[in-house]
């Protein structure tokens, strides 16, 4: 059962697809005092949800914030990241209570952080919709929620192939070399990504001299059925005679300061302006710019910096310079420290978002109020375009809000090459399924920092089950294409398993989309009455049949697994090199060597593996192996 409550005059975020009548009989379990909601938790109440938020599956015992932010440090203490996914489920006396706070403004979830047995939700706006769901079954409640927010976007099948990325491949020649080296090393490949250096001076919809003939590059890659995926950022370089900038200025398409002058922030190209994606006319204009790509056969993109990211604002930098110029006395230590502080806190400042204005129905509204749906509306610009034209497309973005899942996928942003980040990305992937983002994945191997052969192998053993499978790494880090590592033979066999399983993965994704299910979920969701499983978060169901128990600690070659009934354990070293065992219900401690992948299916189920291929176009459902 879902009920909708409305407070003030909420902004229509486009998160939900059902028009429910407004109720006024709020359950007594929720106490509302002004902008705060309180729910009393029992000692053993578990709390689920919040999509991309870090930490585990049970969110109890910490504080989280929905305020989209570009933050590359995904540490345990982090309150907010790129997405705002305000869906939370609380277990109360054998019942589940789900809440969706639909507002583009900041929301804080204090889940037993201040008071152990209290959930306090603070909404930074008096205008919002509250959806309340009640169900005796956790998974059924999530399914109800998913019906409310509509069917997720899924990419074409080739979008589930392996993608190789790096910030950046700097020339068409380097891209072709990447394709060649994958082929030579017998590594399957479907997509190669272009990061910002393919552009001329980081200007969207332009090409650097090293990518002058993009059409030729696309055509060469097409021979091997490899798709090129350029990045587009949510900012436009301020530069005279740059057509995108000039057109946007002429038509007032950019976010402004209070005095209606364009708001100027610093991002990769230096001084930049931000399209007002919340306006339909701006979305249509922005989408029309992709013609330069679609004309040469590119229909795959990734969107970045759309929280939106502001490294610094012109306003704040001008202020610092003014203060320095006006300073009469010589600098002392205090002055230096405060200047250091000011310079290092220029990134993503709330006062910048407050001073940045959208223009909606001729009214200026601060981005601070509408902040969390900015990224979603950039995604919507292109998603809407392709969907209206009934065309296939491949798209994922970084910043997001619930609702964006109907237009594209998301990736988890700038993670780090550590085992801890591998563990987090498992929980994030699951929690994103709850809020509709079936098409999600993290940067395989880790984005920042230097990966290691063992880490990328263990990561791959999980990532081959994630719909978005992309190896991406940052500038100045160790190159991490799979052929660079001495355990290439193992990496290759595990990657090939992705292709052997791709038909299963695709079918299960479609099934999950069509039936509002979670393609990835904790095994406990399927066995609600099993008290032991309830406490286990790292046994993951993949579609209807497969259960995986990933390894996410270095040098750990054993894995604890609990089975709620008899299961078949399959230990795969390659699609054609495996052994099987039937395991009884109960506790198991199982050896898993670095080159081994454990999967489990119910004793009576069968699973088919197909012959792996170098590319998704070559796949056939030949059911070469029956497990
Ligand atoms: C951001 C993105 C990252 C990208 C980089 C350069 O940090 O999250 O994936 O490589 O920008 O474009």
Coordinates of C-alpha atoms and ligand atoms in Angstrom, one line a residue:
X1 CA 0.0 0.0 0.0
X2 CA 1.3 3.4 -0.9
X3 CA 0.0 6.7 0.3
X4 CA 1.0 10.2 -0.8
X5 CA 1.1 13.2 1.4
X6 CA 1.8 16.7 0.3
X7 CA 3.3 19.6 2.2
X8 CA 3.3 23.2 0.9
X9 CA 3.6 23.5 -2.9
X10 CA 6.2 20.8 -4.0
X11 CA 8.1 21.2 -7.2
X12 CA 7.4 18.4 -9.7
X13 CA 10.6 16.5 -9.8
X14 CA 9.4 13.8 -12.4
X15 CA 10.5 11.1 -10.0
X16 CA 7.2 9.2 -9.9
X17 CA 5.0 8.0 -12.8
X18 CA 1.8 7.4 -10.8
X19 CA -0.6 10.2 -9.9
X20 CA -1.9 9.2 -6.5
X21 CA -4.6 11.1 -4.6
X22 CA -3.4 13.0 -1.6
X23 CA -4.0 11.4 1.8
X24 CA -4.2 13.1 5.2
X25 CA -4.3 10.2 7.6
X26 CA -0.6 9.8 8.3
X27 CA 0.5 6.7 10.3
X28 CA 1.3 7.4 14.0
X29 CA 4.7 5.8 13.5
X30 CA 5.8 9.0 11.9
X31 CA 5.9 12.2 13.9
X32 CA 6.3 15.4 11.9
X33 CA 7.5 18.6 13.5
X34 CA 8.0 21.4 11.0
X35 CA 10.7 20.2 8.6
X36 CA 11.6 17.2 10.7
X37 CA 10.2 13.7 10.6
X38 CA 10.8 11.3 13.5
X39 CA 10.4 7.5 13.7
X40 CA 11.2 5.5 16.7
X41 CA 13.4 2.5 16.0
X42 CA 13.3 -0.8 17.8
X43 CA 16.6 -2.2 19.1
X44 CA 16.8 -4.6 16.2
X45 CA 15.1 -2.5 13.5
X46 CA 17.2 -2.6 10.3
X47 CA 17.1 0.4 7.9
X48 CA 17.6 0.0 4.2
X49 CA 17.8 2.2 1.1
X50 CA 19.4 5.5 0.1
X51 CA 20.7 4.3 -3.2
X52 CA 24.3 5.4 -3.8
X53 CA 25.1 6.3 -0.2
X54 CA 28.2 4.6 1.2
X55 CA 28.6 2.0 3.9
X56 CA 26.6 -1.2 4.1
X57 CA 23.1 -2.5 3.4
X58 CA 21.8 -1.8 6.8
X59 CA 22.1 1.9 7.1
X60 CA 21.6 2.1 10.8
X61 CA 24.0 4.0 13.0
X62 CA 25.1 6.8 10.7
X63 CA 24.0 10.1 9.1
X64 CA 23.6 10.5 5.4
X65 CA 22.7 13.5 3.3
X66 CA 21.1 13.9 -0.1
X67 CA 22.8 16.9 -1.7
X68 CA 24.5 16.0 -5.0
X69 CA 28.2 16.7 -4.8
X70 CA 31.4 16.0 -6.8
X71 CA 33.5 14.3 -4.1
X72 CA 36.2 11.9 -5.1
X73 CA 36.9 10.8 -1.6
X74 CA 34.5 7.9 -0.9
X75 CA 35.5 7.3 2.7
X76 CA 33.4 5.7 5.4
X77 CA 32.5 9.0 7.0
X78 CA 31.1 10.6 3.8
X79 CA 27.6 12.0 4.1
X80 CA 26.8 12.6 0.5
X81 CA 27.9 11.7 -3.0
X82 CA 26.7 12.4 -6.5
X83 CA 23.2 11.1 -6.2
X84 CA 20.1 12.0 -4.2
X85 CA 18.0 8.9 -3.6
X86 CA 15.6 9.6 -0.8
X87 CA 14.0 6.2 -0.4
X88 CA 14.4 4.5 2.9
X89 CA 12.8 1.4 4.4
X90 CA 12.5 0.8 8.2
X91 CA 11.8 -2.5 9.8
X92 CA 9.4 -2.2 12.6
X93 CA 7.7 -5.0 14.5
X94 CA 7.7 -7.6 11.7
X95 CA 6.5 -4.9 9.3
X96 CA 8.2 -2.6 6.9
X97 CA 7.7 1.1 6.5
X98 CA 9.0 2.8 3.4
X99 CA 9.4 6.5 2.9
X100 CA 10.2 8.4 -0.3
X101 CA 10.8 12.1 0.3
X102 CA 10.3 13.7 -3.0
X103 CA 12.0 17.0 -3.0
X104 CA 14.9 18.5 -5.1
X105 CA 16.3 20.1 -1.9
X106 CA 18.7 18.8 0.7
X107 CA 17.5 16.0 3.0
X108 CA 19.4 14.6 5.9
X109 CA 18.8 11.1 7.3
X110 CA 20.1 10.7 10.9
X111 CA 19.6 7.0 11.4
X112 CA 20.4 6.5 15.0
X113 CA 23.5 8.7 14.8
X114 CA 22.3 11.3 17.3
X115 CA 19.9 9.1 19.3
X116 CA 20.5 5.4 18.8
X117 CA 16.8 4.5 18.6
X118 CA 15.6 7.3 16.5
X119 CA 15.5 8.1 12.8
X120 CA 15.3 11.8 12.2
X121 CA 14.8 13.1 8.6
X122 CA 15.4 16.8 8.1
X123 CA 14.1 18.3 4.9
X124 CA 15.5 21.6 4.0
X125 CA 12.3 22.9 2.4
X126 CA 8.7 23.1 3.5
X127 CA 7.4 22.0 0.1
X128 CA 7.7 18.3 -0.5
X129 CA 5.8 15.1 -1.2
X130 CA 6.0 12.2 1.1
X131 CA 5.2 8.7 -0.1
X132 CA 4.6 6.2 2.7
X133 CA 4.6 2.4 1.9
X134 CA 3.7 -0.4 4.3
X135 CA 4.2 -4.0 3.8
X136 CA 4.9 -7.1 5.8
X137 CA 7.5 -8.2 3.2
X138 CA 10.6 -6.1 2.5
X139 CA 11.1 -7.1 -1.1
X140 CA 7.4 -6.6 -1.9
X141 CA 7.6 -3.1 -0.5
X142 CA 10.5 -2.3 -2.8
X143 CA 8.6 -3.7 -5.8
X144 CA 5.7 -1.4 -4.9
X145 CA 8.1 1.5 -4.8
X146 CA 9.6 0.6 -8.1
X147 CA 6.1 0.6 -9.7
X148 CA 5.7 4.1 -8.4
X149 CA 8.8 5.4 -10.1
X150 CA 8.5 3.6 -13.4
X151 CA 10.5 1.2 -15.5
X152 CA 14.3 1.6 -15.7
X153 CA 16.3 2.4 -18.8
X154 CA 18.4 -0.5 -20.1
X155 CA 21.0 -0.2 -22.8
X156 CA 21.1 -2.2 -26.0
X157 CA 22.8 -5.6 -25.5
X158 CA 26.2 -4.4 -26.7
X159 CA 26.1 -1.9 -23.8
X160 CA 26.6 -4.9 -21.5
X161 CA 29.9 -5.8 -23.2
X162 CA 33.3 -4.9 -21.7
X163 CA 34.3 -1.3 -21.9
X164 CA 37.8 0.2 -21.6
X165 CA 38.3 3.7 -20.4
X166 CA 41.0 6.0 -19.1
X167 CA 41.3 9.7 -18.4
X168 CA 42.4 10.0 -21.1
X169 CA 43.3 8.2 -24.3
X170 CA 44.8 11.2 -26.1
X171 CA 44.6 10.5 -29.8
X172 CA 42.7 8.4 -32.3
X173 CA 45.8 6.4 -32.7
X174 CA 45.9 5.5 -29.0
X175 CA 42.3 4.4 -29.2
X176 CA 43.0 2.1 -32.1
X177 CA 46.0 0.7 -30.2
X178 CA 43.7 -0.1 -27.3
X179 CA 41.4 -2.0 -29.6
X180 CA 44.3 -3.8 -31.2
X181 CA 45.9 -4.8 -27.9
X182 CA 42.6 -6.2 -26.7
X183 CA 42.4 -8.3 -29.8
X184 CA 46.0 -9.4 -29.7
X185 CA 45.6 -10.4 -26.1
X186 CA 42.4 -12.3 -26.8
X187 CA 40.3 -10.0 -24.5
X188 CA 36.7 -9.3 -25.5
X189 CA 35.8 -5.7 -26.0
X190 CA 32.6 -3.8 -27.0
X191 CA 33.2 -0.2 -26.0
X192 CA 36.1 2.3 -25.8
X193 CA 35.5 5.5 -23.9
X194 CA 36.8 9.0 -24.6
X195 CA 37.4 11.3 -21.7
X196 CA 37.7 15.1 -21.8
X197 CA 40.9 15.3 -23.7
X198 CA 39.2 14.4 -27.0
X199 CA 37.7 17.8 -27.0
X200 CA 39.4 21.0 -28.1
X201 CA 40.3 22.8 -24.8
X202 CA 37.6 20.8 -23.0
X203 CA 34.8 22.4 -25.0
X204 CA 31.7 20.1 -25.3
X205 CA 30.9 19.2 -29.0
X206 CA 34.4 20.1 -30.3
X207 CA 37.3 17.9 -31.2
X208 CA 41.0 18.3 -30.4
X209 CA 43.4 18.0 -33.3
X210 CA 44.3 14.5 -32.3
X211 CA 40.7 13.4 -32.9
X212 CA 40.1 15.6 -36.0
X213 CA 38.6 12.7 -38.0
X214 CA 36.3 11.2 -35.6
X215 CA 34.2 9.6 -38.3
X216 CA 37.2 7.7 -39.6
X217 CA 37.9 6.5 -36.1
X218 CA 34.2 5.4 -35.6
X219 CA 34.3 3.5 -38.9
X220 CA 37.6 1.8 -38.1
X221 CA 36.3 0.6 -34.7
X222 CA 33.0 -0.4 -36.2
X223 CA 34.8 -3.1 -38.2
X224 CA 35.4 -4.8 -34.9
X225 CA 32.0 -3.8 -33.6
X226 CA 33.5 -1.5 -31.0
X227 CA 31.5 1.5 -29.9
X228 CA 33.1 4.8 -29.1
X229 CA 31.7 6.5 -26.0
X230 CA 32.5 10.2 -25.7
X231 CA 32.1 12.1 -22.5
X232 CA 30.0 15.2 -22.3
X233 CA 30.2 17.5 -19.2
X234 CA 27.6 19.7 -17.7
X235 CA 29.3 23.0 -18.3
X236 CA 30.1 25.2 -21.2
X237 CA 33.4 26.9 -21.6
X238 CA 33.2 30.7 -21.5
X239 CA 34.9 31.6 -24.8
X240 CA 34.0 34.3 -27.4
X241 CA 33.0 32.8 -30.7
X242 CA 32.5 29.3 -29.3
X243 CA 29.1 28.6 -30.8
X244 CA 27.6 26.7 -27.8
X245 CA 28.6 29.5 -25.5
X246 CA 27.4 32.3 -27.8
X247 CA 24.0 30.6 -28.5
X248 CA 23.4 30.0 -24.9
X249 CA 24.2 33.5 -23.9
X250 CA 22.1 34.9 -26.7
X251 CA 19.1 32.9 -25.6
X252 CA 19.6 33.1 -21.8
X253 CA 20.1 29.4 -21.5
X254 CA 22.5 29.4 -18.6
X255 CA 22.1 29.6 -14.9
X256 CA 22.5 33.2 -13.6
X257 CA 23.5 35.2 -10.6
X258 CA 20.8 37.1 -8.8
X259 CA 21.4 40.1 -11.1
X260 CA 20.6 37.9 -14.2
X261 CA 24.2 37.9 -15.4
X262 CA 25.5 34.3 -16.1
X263 CA 26.8 32.5 -13.1
X264 CA 30.5 31.6 -13.8
X265 CA 32.2 28.7 -12.2
X266 CA 35.5 27.0 -12.8
X267 CA 35.5 23.4 -14.1
X268 CA 38.0 21.6 -16.4
X269 CA 38.0 24.3 -19.1
X270 CA 38.5 27.1 -16.6
X271 CA 35.7 29.7 -16.5
X272 CA 32.4 28.0 -17.5
X273 CA 28.6 28.5 -17.5
X274 CA 25.9 25.9 -16.7
X275 CA 22.9 25.2 -19.0
X276 CA 19.6 25.5 -17.2
X277 CA 18.6 21.9 -17.9
X278 CA 15.4 22.2 -15.9
X279 CA 13.9 24.1 -18.8
X280 CA 12.5 22.1 -21.6
X281 CA 13.7 24.5 -24.3
X282 CA 17.3 24.3 -22.9
X283 CA 17.1 20.5 -22.9
X284 CA 15.9 20.5 -26.5
X285 CA 18.7 22.8 -27.5
X286 CA 21.3 20.8 -25.7
X287 CA 20.1 17.5 -27.3
X288 CA 20.2 19.0 -30.7
X289 CA 24.0 19.5 -30.3
X290 CA 24.5 15.7 -30.3
X291 CA 23.8 15.7 -34.1
X292 CA 27.6 16.0 -34.7
X293 CA 27.9 12.6 -33.1
X294 CA 24.7 10.9 -34.3
X295 CA 25.5 11.9 -37.9
X296 CA 28.7 9.8 -37.7
X297 CA 27.0 6.8 -36.0
X298 CA 27.7 7.5 -32.3
X299 CA 24.8 6.9 -30.0
X300 CA 26.7 6.1 -26.8
X301 CA 27.7 8.7 -24.2
X302 CA 28.6 9.3 -20.6
X303 CA 27.7 12.5 -18.8
X304 CA 29.8 14.0 -16.1
X305 CA 30.2 16.9 -13.7
X306 CA 26.4 17.3 -13.5
X307 CA 25.8 17.7 -9.8
X308 CA 26.8 20.3 -11.0
X309 CA 30.4 20.4 -10.0
X310 CA 31.9 23.8 -9.3
X311 CA 35.7 23.7 -8.6
X312 CA 35.5 27.4 -7.8
X313 CA 33.2 30.3 -8.6
X314 CA 34.3 33.5 -10.1
X315 CA 32.4 35.3 -7.4
X316 CA 34.3 33.7 -4.6
X317 CA 37.7 34.0 -6.3
X318 CA 37.0 37.7 -7.0
X319 CA 36.2 38.1 -3.3
X320 CA 39.5 36.6 -2.2
X321 CA 41.5 38.7 -4.6
X322 CA 39.6 41.9 -3.4
X323 CA 40.4 41.0 0.2
X324 CA 44.0 40.5 -0.6
X325 CA 44.2 43.8 -2.5
X326 CA 42.6 45.6 0.3
X327 CA 44.9 44.2 2.9
X328 CA 47.2 46.9 4.3
X329 CA 49.3 45.2 7.0
X330 CA 51.9 42.5 6.2
X331 CA 50.8 38.9 6.3
X332 CA 51.0 37.0 9.5
X333 CA 50.6 33.3 10.1
X334 CA 46.9 33.6 10.8
X335 CA 46.4 35.4 7.5
X336 CA 48.3 32.7 5.6
X337 CA 46.3 29.9 7.3
X338 CA 43.0 31.6 6.6
X339 CA 44.0 32.2 2.9
X340 CA 44.9 28.5 2.6
X341 CA 41.6 27.6 4.1
X342 CA 39.6 29.8 1.8
X343 CA 41.5 28.5 -1.3
X344 CA 41.1 24.9 -0.3
X345 CA 37.3 25.2 0.4
X346 CA 36.3 26.7 -2.9
X347 CA 35.1 23.4 -4.3
X348 CA 31.3 22.7 -4.2
X349 CA 30.4 25.6 -1.8
X350 CA 26.9 25.7 -0.7
X351 CA 26.9 29.5 -1.0
X352 CA 27.6 29.1 -4.7
X353 CA 24.6 26.9 -5.2
X354 CA 22.6 29.4 -3.3
X355 CA 23.7 32.2 -5.6
X356 CA 23.1 30.3 -8.8
X357 CA 19.6 30.8 -10.3
X358 CA 17.3 28.8 -12.6
X359 CA 14.6 30.6 -14.5
X360 CA 11.4 28.6 -14.4
X361 CA 8.1 30.1 -15.6
X362 CA 9.8 33.5 -15.5
X363 CA 10.7 33.2 -11.9
X364 CA 14.2 33.0 -10.6
X365 CA 14.7 30.0 -8.3
X366 CA 18.0 29.3 -6.5
X367 CA 19.8 26.1 -7.5
X368 CA 20.1 25.4 -3.8
X369 CA 16.4 24.7 -3.7
X370 CA 16.3 22.6 -6.9
X371 CA 19.9 21.3 -6.6
X372 CA 19.3 17.5 -6.6
X373 CA 17.5 17.4 -9.9
X374 CA 20.0 19.3 -12.0
X375 CA 22.0 16.2 -13.1
X376 CA 18.8 14.3 -13.8
X377 CA 17.6 16.9 -16.1
X378 CA 20.8 16.9 -18.1
X379 CA 20.4 13.1 -18.5
X380 CA 16.7 13.7 -19.4
X381 CA 17.7 16.1 -22.2
X382 CA 19.3 13.3 -24.2
X383 CA 17.3 10.4 -22.9
X384 CA 14.1 12.2 -23.9
X385 CA 15.5 12.9 -27.3
X386 CA 16.3 9.3 -28.1
X387 CA 13.2 7.9 -26.5
X388 CA 10.9 10.4 -28.4
X389 CA 12.6 9.3 -31.6
X390 CA 12.4 5.6 -30.7
X391 CA 16.1 5.2 -31.1
X392 CA 18.5 2.9 -29.3
X393 CA 21.1 4.7 -27.1
X394 CA 23.7 4.0 -24.5
X395 CA 23.9 6.5 -21.7
X396 CA 25.0 6.8 -18.1
X397 CA 25.7 9.8 -15.9
X398 CA 27.2 10.7 -12.6
X399 CA 24.8 13.1 -10.8
X400 CA 21.3 11.7 -10.4
X401 CA 17.9 11.7 -8.7
X402 CA 15.3 9.0 -8.6
X403 CA 13.5 9.3 -12.0
X404 CA 16.7 9.6 -13.9
X405 CA 16.7 5.8 -14.0
X406 CA 14.0 5.9 -16.7
X407 CA 16.4 7.8 -19.0
X408 CA 19.9 6.3 -18.3
X409 CA 22.1 4.5 -15.9
X410 CA 24.7 5.9 -13.5
X411 CA 28.2 5.0 -12.4
X412 CA 29.4 5.3 -8.9
X413 CA 31.9 8.1 -9.6
X414 CA 35.5 8.5 -8.6
X415 CA 36.3 5.5 -6.4
X416 CA 39.8 4.5 -5.3
X417 CA 41.8 1.4 -6.0
X418 CA 41.3 -0.3 -2.7
X419 CA 39.6 -3.4 -1.4
X420 CA 37.4 -1.2 0.8
X421 CA 36.0 0.5 -2.3
X422 CA 35.4 -2.8 -3.9
X423 CA 33.3 -3.8 -0.9
X424 CA 31.4 -0.5 -1.0
X425 CA 30.6 -0.8 -4.7
X426 CA 28.9 -4.1 -4.0
X427 CA 26.4 -2.5 -1.6
X428 CA 26.0 0.5 -3.8
X429 CA 25.2 -1.7 -6.8
X430 CA 22.5 -3.4 -4.7
X431 CA 21.0 -0.3 -3.2
X432 CA 20.9 1.4 -6.6
X433 CA 18.7 -1.5 -7.8
X434 CA 16.2 -0.6 -5.1
X435 CA 15.7 2.9 -6.5
X436 CA 15.5 1.8 -10.1
X437 CA 19.1 2.2 -11.4
X438 CA 19.4 -1.3 -12.7
X439 CA 22.1 -0.1 -15.2
X440 CA 24.9 0.8 -12.8
X441 CA 28.5 -0.1 -12.2
X442 CA 31.7 1.2 -10.6
X443 CA 35.0 2.0 -12.2
X444 CA 36.5 -1.5 -12.3
X445 CA 39.9 -1.6 -10.6
X446 CA 39.3 1.7 -9.0
X447 CA 39.6 5.2 -10.5
X448 CA 42.1 7.0 -8.3
X449 CA 45.2 5.5 -6.9
X450 CA 47.1 2.5 -8.3
X451 CA 45.4 -0.8 -8.7
X452 CA 47.1 -4.1 -8.2
X453 CA 46.8 -7.4 -10.2
X454 CA 45.0 -9.2 -7.4
X455 CA 42.6 -6.3 -6.7
X456 CA 41.6 -5.9 -10.3
X457 CA 41.1 -9.7 -10.6
X458 CA 38.9 -9.9 -7.5
X459 CA 37.1 -6.8 -8.6
X460 CA 36.4 -8.3 -12.0
X461 CA 35.0 -11.4 -10.4
X462 CA 32.3 -9.2 -9.0
X463 CA 32.0 -6.7 -11.8
X464 CA 31.2 -9.3 -14.5
X465 CA 27.8 -9.5 -12.8
X466 CA 27.3 -5.7 -12.9
X467 CA 25.4 -4.4 -15.9
X468 CA 27.8 -1.6 -16.5
X469 CA 31.3 -3.1 -16.9
X470 CA 33.9 -0.5 -17.4
X471 CA 37.5 -0.3 -16.5
X472 CA 38.3 3.3 -15.9
X473 CA 41.3 5.0 -14.2
X474 CA 42.5 8.6 -13.5
X475 CA 45.4 10.6 -14.9
X476 CA 48.7 10.0 -13.2
X477 CA 47.7 6.5 -12.0
X478 CA 49.1 3.2 -13.2
X479 CA 47.6 2.1 -16.5
X480 CA 45.1 -0.7 -15.8
X481 CA 44.1 -2.2 -19.1
X482 CA 43.8 -5.9 -18.3
X483 CA 46.7 -6.9 -20.6
X484 CA 49.1 -4.9 -18.5
X485 CA 49.0 -7.4 -15.6
X486 CA 51.0 -10.6 -15.1
X487 CA 47.8 -12.5 -14.1
X488 CA 46.4 -11.7 -17.6
X489 CA 45.5 -15.4 -18.2
X490 CA 43.2 -15.4 -15.1
X491 CA 41.7 -12.0 -16.0
X492 CA 41.0 -13.1 -19.5
X493 CA 39.1 -16.2 -18.4
X494 CA 37.0 -14.3 -15.8
X495 CA 36.2 -11.6 -18.4
X496 CA 35.2 -14.3 -20.9
X497 CA 32.8 -15.6 -18.3
X498 CA 30.9 -12.3 -18.6
X499 CA 30.4 -13.1 -22.3
X500 CA 29.4 -16.7 -21.5
X501 CA 26.8 -15.4 -19.1
X502 CA 25.7 -12.3 -21.0
X503 CA 22.5 -13.8 -22.3
X504 CA 21.5 -14.7 -18.8
X505 CA 22.4 -11.3 -17.5
X506 CA 20.5 -9.5 -20.3
X507 CA 17.4 -11.7 -19.9
X508 CA 17.5 -11.2 -16.1
X509 CA 17.8 -7.5 -16.5
X510 CA 14.9 -7.3 -18.8
X511 CA 12.9 -9.5 -16.4
X512 CA 13.8 -7.3 -13.5
X513 CA 12.9 -4.2 -15.4
X514 CA 9.5 -5.5 -16.6
X515 CA 8.6 -6.9 -13.2
X516 CA 9.9 -4.1 -11.0
X517 CA 12.5 -6.4 -9.4
X518 CA 16.0 -6.0 -8.2
X519 CA 18.5 -7.6 -10.6
X520 CA 21.1 -7.5 -7.8
X521 CA 19.9 -8.0 -4.2
X522 CA 21.0 -9.4 -0.9
X523 CA 20.2 -13.1 -0.8
X524 CA 18.2 -12.5 2.4
X525 CA 15.5 -10.6 0.4
X526 CA 14.6 -13.9 -1.2
X527 CA 14.4 -15.7 2.2
X528 CA 12.7 -13.3 4.5
X529 CA 12.1 -16.0 7.2
X530 CA 15.7 -17.1 7.5
X531 CA 17.1 -15.5 10.7
X532 CA 20.7 -16.2 9.9
X533 CA 20.6 -14.8 6.4
X534 CA 19.1 -11.6 7.7
X535 CA 22.5 -10.8 9.1
X536 CA 24.4 -11.5 5.9
X537 CA 24.8 -8.7 3.3
X538 CA 27.5 -9.9 1.1
X539 CA 25.8 -12.9 -0.5
X540 CA 24.2 -11.4 -3.6
X541 CA 21.5 -12.7 -5.8
X542 CA 22.1 -12.0 -9.5
X543 CA 18.8 -12.3 -11.4
X544 CA 16.6 -15.2 -10.4
X545 CA 19.1 -18.1 -10.3
X546 CA 22.6 -17.1 -9.4
X547 CA 24.0 -16.3 -6.0
X548 CA 27.5 -15.0 -5.7
X549 CA 29.7 -14.6 -2.7
X550 CA 32.4 -12.1 -3.7
X551 CA 35.8 -11.8 -2.1
X552 CA 36.7 -8.2 -1.2
X553 CA 39.7 -8.5 1.1
X554 CA 43.4 -8.8 0.0
X555 CA 45.0 -12.2 0.3
X556 CA 41.7 -13.7 1.5
X557 CA 41.4 -17.1 -0.2
X558 CA 38.6 -18.5 1.9
X559 CA 35.0 -17.3 2.0
X560 CA 32.3 -17.9 4.6
X561 CA 29.0 -18.8 2.9
X562 CA 25.7 -19.6 4.5
X563 CA 23.1 -21.5 2.5
X564 CA 19.4 -21.4 3.4
X565 CA 18.8 -24.6 1.6
X566 CA 20.7 -27.2 -0.5
X567 CA 22.6 -25.4 -3.3
X568 CA 24.9 -26.4 -6.1
X569 CA 28.3 -24.7 -5.8
X570 CA 30.1 -24.1 -9.0
X571 CA 33.8 -23.2 -8.9
X572 CA 34.7 -21.6 -12.2
X573 CA 38.2 -21.0 -13.5
X574 CA 37.0 -20.6 -17.0
X575 CA 33.8 -21.3 -18.8
X576 CA 35.1 -24.8 -19.6
X577 CA 37.1 -25.4 -16.5
X578 CA 35.1 -25.8 -13.4
X579 CA 34.0 -28.2 -10.7
X580 CA 30.7 -28.6 -8.9
X581 CA 29.5 -29.8 -5.6
X582 CA 26.2 -30.0 -3.8
X583 CA 26.3 -28.2 -0.5
X584 CA 23.9 -28.7 2.4
X585 CA 21.9 -26.0 4.0
X586 CA 24.0 -24.3 6.7
X587 CA 27.4 -22.8 7.2
X588 CA 30.4 -23.3 4.9
X589 CA 33.9 -22.1 4.8
X590 CA 35.1 -22.4 1.2
X591 CA 38.5 -22.0 -0.4
X592 CA 38.4 -19.6 -3.4
X593 CA 41.8 -19.2 -5.1
X594 CA 42.4 -15.8 -6.8
X595 CA 41.6 -17.2 -10.2
X596 CA 38.4 -18.8 -9.1
X597 CA 34.9 -17.6 -9.1
X598 CA 32.2 -19.2 -7.0
X599 CA 28.6 -19.2 -8.0
X600 CA 25.7 -21.0 -6.5
X601 CA 22.4 -22.1 -8.0
X602 CA 19.6 -24.1 -6.4
X603 CA 20.2 -27.8 -6.5
X604 CA 17.5 -28.4 -9.0
X605 CA 18.1 -25.3 -11.2
X606 CA 20.2 -25.4 -14.4
X607 CA 22.2 -22.6 -15.8
X608 CA 23.7 -22.5 -19.3
X609 CA 27.0 -21.0 -20.4
X610 CA 27.5 -19.9 -24.0
X611 CA 30.7 -20.0 -25.9
X612 CA 32.5 -16.7 -25.0
X613 CA 33.2 -14.4 -27.9
X614 CA 35.4 -11.4 -28.5
X615 CA 32.3 -9.1 -28.9
X616 CA 28.6 -9.2 -28.1
X617 CA 27.6 -9.2 -31.8
X618 CA 29.2 -12.6 -32.1
X619 CA 27.4 -14.2 -29.2
X620 CA 25.0 -17.1 -29.9
X621 CA 22.9 -18.9 -27.4
X622 CA 24.6 -22.2 -28.0
X623 CA 24.3 -23.4 -24.4
X624 CA 27.7 -25.1 -24.7
X625 CA 27.8 -25.9 -21.0
X626 CA 25.0 -27.0 -18.8
X627 CA 25.6 -26.4 -15.1
Ligands
LIG1 C1 35.6 13.3 -13.2 C2 34.9 11.9 -13.5 C3 36.0 11.0 -14.1 C4 36.7 11.6 -15.3 C5 37.3 12.9 -14.9 C6 37.8 13.7 -16.1 O1 36.4 13.1 -12.1 O2 34.2 11.4 -12.5 O3 35.4 9.7 -14.4 O4 37.7 10.7 -15.7 O5 36.3 13.8 -14.3 O6 36.9 13.9 -17.0

